[in-house]
Amino acid sequence: MTRIIADISVSVDGFVTGPDPGPHNGLGTGGEALHAWAFSDDPDDRRHLREGTARSGAVVLGRRLFDLVDGPEGWDDTTGYGAGEVGKPAFVVVTSSPPDSVRLTDLDWTFVTTGLSDAVHAARERAEAASRRSGRDLDVVLMGGGALIGSALDAGLVDMLTLHLAPVVLGAGTPLSTGGAPRTLVQKSVKSTSTATHLTYDVL
């Protein structure tokens, strides 16, 4: 069965970027510490990254995050989604208007202009198609940014929430949550490594 999984790194004080994020500073000041686990040599971090990306049949992201990863300082063969770990899933971008051009033309991009729910539906269709091709269940992963994941949680679109809790206090930045509807979480797993605590919850 295809699940909708929100997956994001967060600081101890609840921020998914540091202060002043922008086109040339996507994670904000000090925000690189949030993703240290993804570049760690710790075998448990590597296993968590490998397992997480291997389950990805399709990935949903917002337009601001797309502009960062597709920008001149964005992804390449060594820093893209699951680089060195997994094949390339389909990517679905929620946007008010598609970009005029795409730098990362080797990736499968779909731009949805009719809202987050339609984007998740499109991603589910792609993940289910990938599941049929591979013969195993693959999921839709919402990789962010924080506003997209917060909106998806508020809309009841998320089945599972995975947080990578980085041992850093940023003091300011982009919060994971700005309020919204309360949600009950059921803890499924906690895995501590040298660089993060990986927390997985079912969302009720």
CSV table of C-alpha atoms in Angstrom, one decimal:
chain,number,residue,atom,x,y,z
A,1,MET,CA,0.0,0.0,0.0
A,2,THR,CA,1.3,3.5,-0.9
A,3,ARG,CA,1.7,5.7,2.1
A,4,ILE,CA,2.1,9.5,2.3
A,5,ILE,CA,5.1,10.2,4.4
A,6,ALA,CA,6.2,13.7,5.5
A,7,ASP,CA,10.0,13.6,6.0
A,8,ILE,CA,12.0,16.6,7.2
A,9,SER,CA,15.0,17.6,9.4
A,10,VAL,CA,14.3,19.9,12.4
A,11,SER,CA,16.2,21.6,15.1
A,12,VAL,CA,15.6,21.0,18.8
A,13,ASP,CA,13.7,24.3,18.9
A,14,GLY,CA,11.5,23.4,16.0
A,15,PHE,CA,13.0,25.1,12.9
A,16,VAL,CA,13.5,23.5,9.5
A,17,THR,CA,15.9,26.3,8.3
A,18,GLY,CA,18.1,28.8,10.2
A,19,PRO,CA,17.5,32.5,10.0
A,20,ASP,CA,17.5,34.4,6.7
A,21,PRO,CA,17.1,31.6,4.2
A,22,GLY,CA,17.4,32.7,0.6
A,23,PRO,CA,18.4,31.7,-2.9
A,24,HIS,CA,22.1,31.5,-2.0
A,25,ASN,CA,21.6,30.4,1.6
A,26,GLY,CA,18.8,27.8,1.3
A,27,LEU,CA,19.0,26.4,4.8
A,28,GLY,CA,19.6,29.8,6.4
A,29,THR,CA,22.3,30.8,8.8
A,30,GLY,CA,23.5,27.7,10.7
A,31,GLY,CA,20.9,25.5,8.9
A,32,GLU,CA,23.5,23.2,7.4
A,33,ALA,CA,23.6,21.4,10.8
A,34,LEU,CA,20.1,20.2,10.2
A,35,HIS,CA,21.3,17.9,7.4
A,36,ALA,CA,24.6,16.8,8.8
A,37,TRP,CA,23.1,13.3,9.3
A,38,ALA,CA,22.5,12.9,5.6
A,39,PHE,CA,26.2,13.4,4.8
A,40,SER,CA,27.4,11.5,7.9
A,41,ASP,CA,29.7,8.4,7.7
A,42,ASP,CA,27.8,6.9,10.6
A,43,PRO,CA,26.6,3.5,9.4
A,44,ASP,CA,23.2,4.0,11.1
A,45,ASP,CA,22.7,7.3,9.4
A,46,ARG,CA,23.7,5.8,6.1
A,47,ARG,CA,21.2,3.0,6.6
A,48,HIS,CA,18.4,5.4,7.5
A,49,LEU,CA,19.1,7.5,4.4
A,50,ARG,CA,19.2,4.4,2.2
A,51,GLU,CA,16.0,2.9,3.6
A,52,GLY,CA,14.2,6.2,3.4
A,53,THR,CA,15.1,7.0,-0.2
A,54,ALA,CA,14.6,3.4,-1.4
A,55,ARG,CA,10.9,3.6,-0.4
A,56,SER,CA,10.3,6.7,-2.4
A,57,GLY,CA,8.1,6.1,-5.4
A,58,ALA,CA,7.4,9.8,-5.8
A,59,VAL,CA,8.5,13.0,-4.0
A,60,VAL,CA,6.5,16.2,-3.4
A,61,LEU,CA,8.1,19.6,-2.8
A,62,GLY,CA,7.0,23.2,-2.9
A,63,ARG,CA,8.1,25.8,-5.5
A,64,ARG,CA,10.5,27.6,-3.2
A,65,LEU,CA,12.4,24.4,-2.5
A,66,PHE,CA,12.3,23.5,-6.2
A,67,ASP,CA,13.9,26.8,-7.1
A,68,LEU,CA,16.7,26.0,-4.6
A,69,VAL,CA,17.4,22.5,-5.7
A,70,ASP,CA,17.1,23.3,-9.4
A,71,GLY,CA,19.1,26.5,-9.1
A,72,PRO,CA,22.8,26.9,-10.0
A,73,GLU,CA,23.9,26.1,-6.5
A,74,GLY,CA,21.4,23.2,-6.1
A,75,TRP,CA,21.5,19.5,-6.6
A,76,ASP,CA,24.1,17.7,-8.6
A,77,ASP,CA,25.1,14.0,-9.0
A,78,THR,CA,26.6,14.0,-5.5
A,79,THR,CA,24.0,16.0,-3.5
A,80,GLY,CA,20.7,15.2,-5.2
A,81,TYR,CA,17.8,13.3,-3.5
A,82,GLY,CA,19.3,10.0,-2.3
A,83,ALA,CA,22.5,10.6,-4.3
A,84,GLY,CA,24.5,7.4,-4.4
A,85,GLU,CA,21.8,5.5,-2.6
A,86,VAL,CA,18.8,4.9,-4.9
A,87,GLY,CA,17.4,5.4,-8.4
A,88,LYS,CA,15.6,8.6,-9.2
A,89,PRO,CA,11.9,8.9,-8.2
A,90,ALA,CA,9.4,11.1,-9.9
A,91,PHE,CA,9.2,14.6,-8.5
A,92,VAL,CA,5.9,16.6,-8.1
A,93,VAL,CA,6.1,20.4,-7.5
A,94,VAL,CA,3.3,22.4,-6.0
A,95,THR,CA,3.3,25.8,-7.7
A,96,SER,CA,1.1,28.6,-8.9
A,97,SER,CA,2.9,28.6,-12.3
A,98,PRO,CA,5.5,26.2,-13.9
A,99,PRO,CA,9.0,27.5,-14.4
A,100,ASP,CA,10.1,28.6,-17.9
A,101,SER,CA,12.9,26.1,-17.9
A,102,VAL,CA,14.4,23.3,-15.7
A,103,ARG,CA,18.1,22.8,-15.2
A,104,LEU,CA,17.9,19.2,-13.9
A,105,THR,CA,16.4,17.8,-17.1
A,106,ASP,CA,17.5,14.2,-16.2
A,107,LEU,CA,14.8,14.1,-13.5
A,108,ASP,CA,11.1,13.5,-14.0
A,109,TRP,CA,9.3,16.7,-13.0
A,110,THR,CA,5.6,17.3,-12.8
A,111,PHE,CA,4.3,20.8,-11.9
A,112,VAL,CA,0.8,20.9,-10.4
A,113,THR,CA,-0.9,24.3,-10.3
A,114,THR,CA,-4.2,23.2,-8.7
A,115,GLY,CA,-3.1,22.8,-5.1
A,116,LEU,CA,-1.5,20.5,-2.7
A,117,SER,CA,-4.2,17.8,-2.6
A,118,ASP,CA,-4.0,17.4,-6.4
A,119,ALA,CA,-0.2,17.3,-6.2
A,120,VAL,CA,-0.3,14.5,-3.6
A,121,HIS,CA,-2.9,12.6,-5.8
A,122,ALA,CA,-0.6,12.9,-8.8
A,123,ALA,CA,2.4,11.7,-6.7
A,124,ARG,CA,0.4,8.8,-5.4
A,125,GLU,CA,-0.4,7.7,-9.0
A,126,ARG,CA,3.2,7.9,-9.9
A,127,ALA,CA,4.3,6.0,-6.8
A,128,GLU,CA,1.7,3.3,-7.5
A,129,ALA,CA,2.9,2.9,-11.1
A,130,ALA,CA,6.5,2.7,-9.8
A,131,SER,CA,5.3,0.0,-7.3
A,132,ARG,CA,3.8,-2.1,-10.1
A,133,ARG,CA,7.0,-1.8,-12.1
A,134,SER,CA,9.3,-2.8,-9.2
A,135,GLY,CA,7.0,-5.4,-7.6
A,136,ARG,CA,7.2,-3.8,-4.1
A,137,ASP,CA,5.3,-1.1,-2.3
A,138,LEU,CA,6.7,2.4,-2.7
A,139,ASP,CA,5.5,5.6,-0.9
A,140,VAL,CA,5.0,9.2,-1.6
A,141,VAL,CA,7.5,11.3,0.3
A,142,LEU,CA,6.8,15.0,1.1
A,143,MET,CA,10.2,16.5,1.5
A,144,GLY,CA,9.2,20.1,2.2
A,145,GLY,CA,9.6,22.8,2.7
A,146,GLY,CA,8.2,23.2,6.2
A,147,ALA,CA,5.1,25.2,5.0
A,148,LEU,CA,4.1,22.4,2.6
A,149,ILE,CA,4.5,19.7,5.3
A,150,GLY,CA,2.5,21.9,7.8
A,151,SER,CA,-0.2,22.4,5.2
A,152,ALA,CA,-0.3,18.7,4.4
A,153,LEU,CA,-0.7,17.8,8.1
A,154,ASP,CA,-3.4,20.4,8.5
A,155,ALA,CA,-5.3,18.9,5.5
A,156,GLY,CA,-5.1,15.4,6.8
A,157,LEU,CA,-3.0,14.2,3.9
A,158,VAL,CA,-0.2,12.6,5.8
A,159,ASP,CA,-0.1,9.0,7.0
A,160,MET,CA,3.4,9.0,8.6
A,161,LEU,CA,5.7,11.7,9.9
A,162,THR,CA,9.5,11.2,10.0
A,163,LEU,CA,11.5,13.8,11.8
A,164,HIS,CA,15.3,14.0,11.9
A,165,LEU,CA,16.0,15.9,15.1
A,166,ALA,CA,19.4,17.6,14.8
A,167,PRO,CA,21.3,18.5,18.0
A,168,VAL,CA,21.2,22.2,17.4
A,169,VAL,CA,19.3,25.2,18.7
A,170,LEU,CA,18.9,27.7,15.8
A,171,GLY,CA,17.0,30.4,17.7
A,172,ALA,CA,15.1,31.6,14.6
A,173,GLY,CA,14.3,30.5,11.1
A,174,THR,CA,11.4,28.7,9.3
A,175,PRO,CA,9.3,26.8,11.9
A,176,LEU,CA,8.0,23.4,11.2
A,177,SER,CA,4.6,24.4,12.5
A,178,THR,CA,2.8,27.7,12.8
A,179,GLY,CA,-0.3,26.4,14.5
A,180,GLY,CA,-3.1,24.8,12.5
A,181,ALA,CA,-5.2,21.7,13.3
A,182,PRO,CA,-4.0,19.5,16.2
A,183,ARG,CA,-2.9,16.0,15.2
A,184,THR,CA,-2.4,12.9,17.3
A,185,LEU,CA,0.8,11.0,16.6
A,186,VAL,CA,1.6,7.5,17.5
A,187,GLN,CA,5.3,6.9,18.0
A,188,LYS,CA,6.6,4.0,15.8
A,189,SER,CA,10.4,4.2,16.1
A,190,VAL,CA,13.2,6.2,17.6
A,191,LYS,CA,16.8,5.7,16.3
A,192,SER,CA,19.6,7.7,17.8
A,193,THR,CA,22.9,8.2,15.9
A,194,SER,CA,25.9,10.3,16.4
A,195,THR,CA,24.4,13.2,14.4
A,196,ALA,CA,20.6,13.0,14.9
A,197,THR,CA,17.6,11.3,16.5
A,198,HIS,CA,15.3,9.8,13.8
A,199,LEU,CA,11.7,9.8,14.9
A,200,THR,CA,8.9,8.1,13.1
A,201,TYR,CA,5.2,8.6,13.9
A,202,ASP,CA,1.9,7.4,12.5
A,203,VAL,CA,-0.5,10.4,12.0
A,204,LEU,CA,-4.0,9.8,13.2
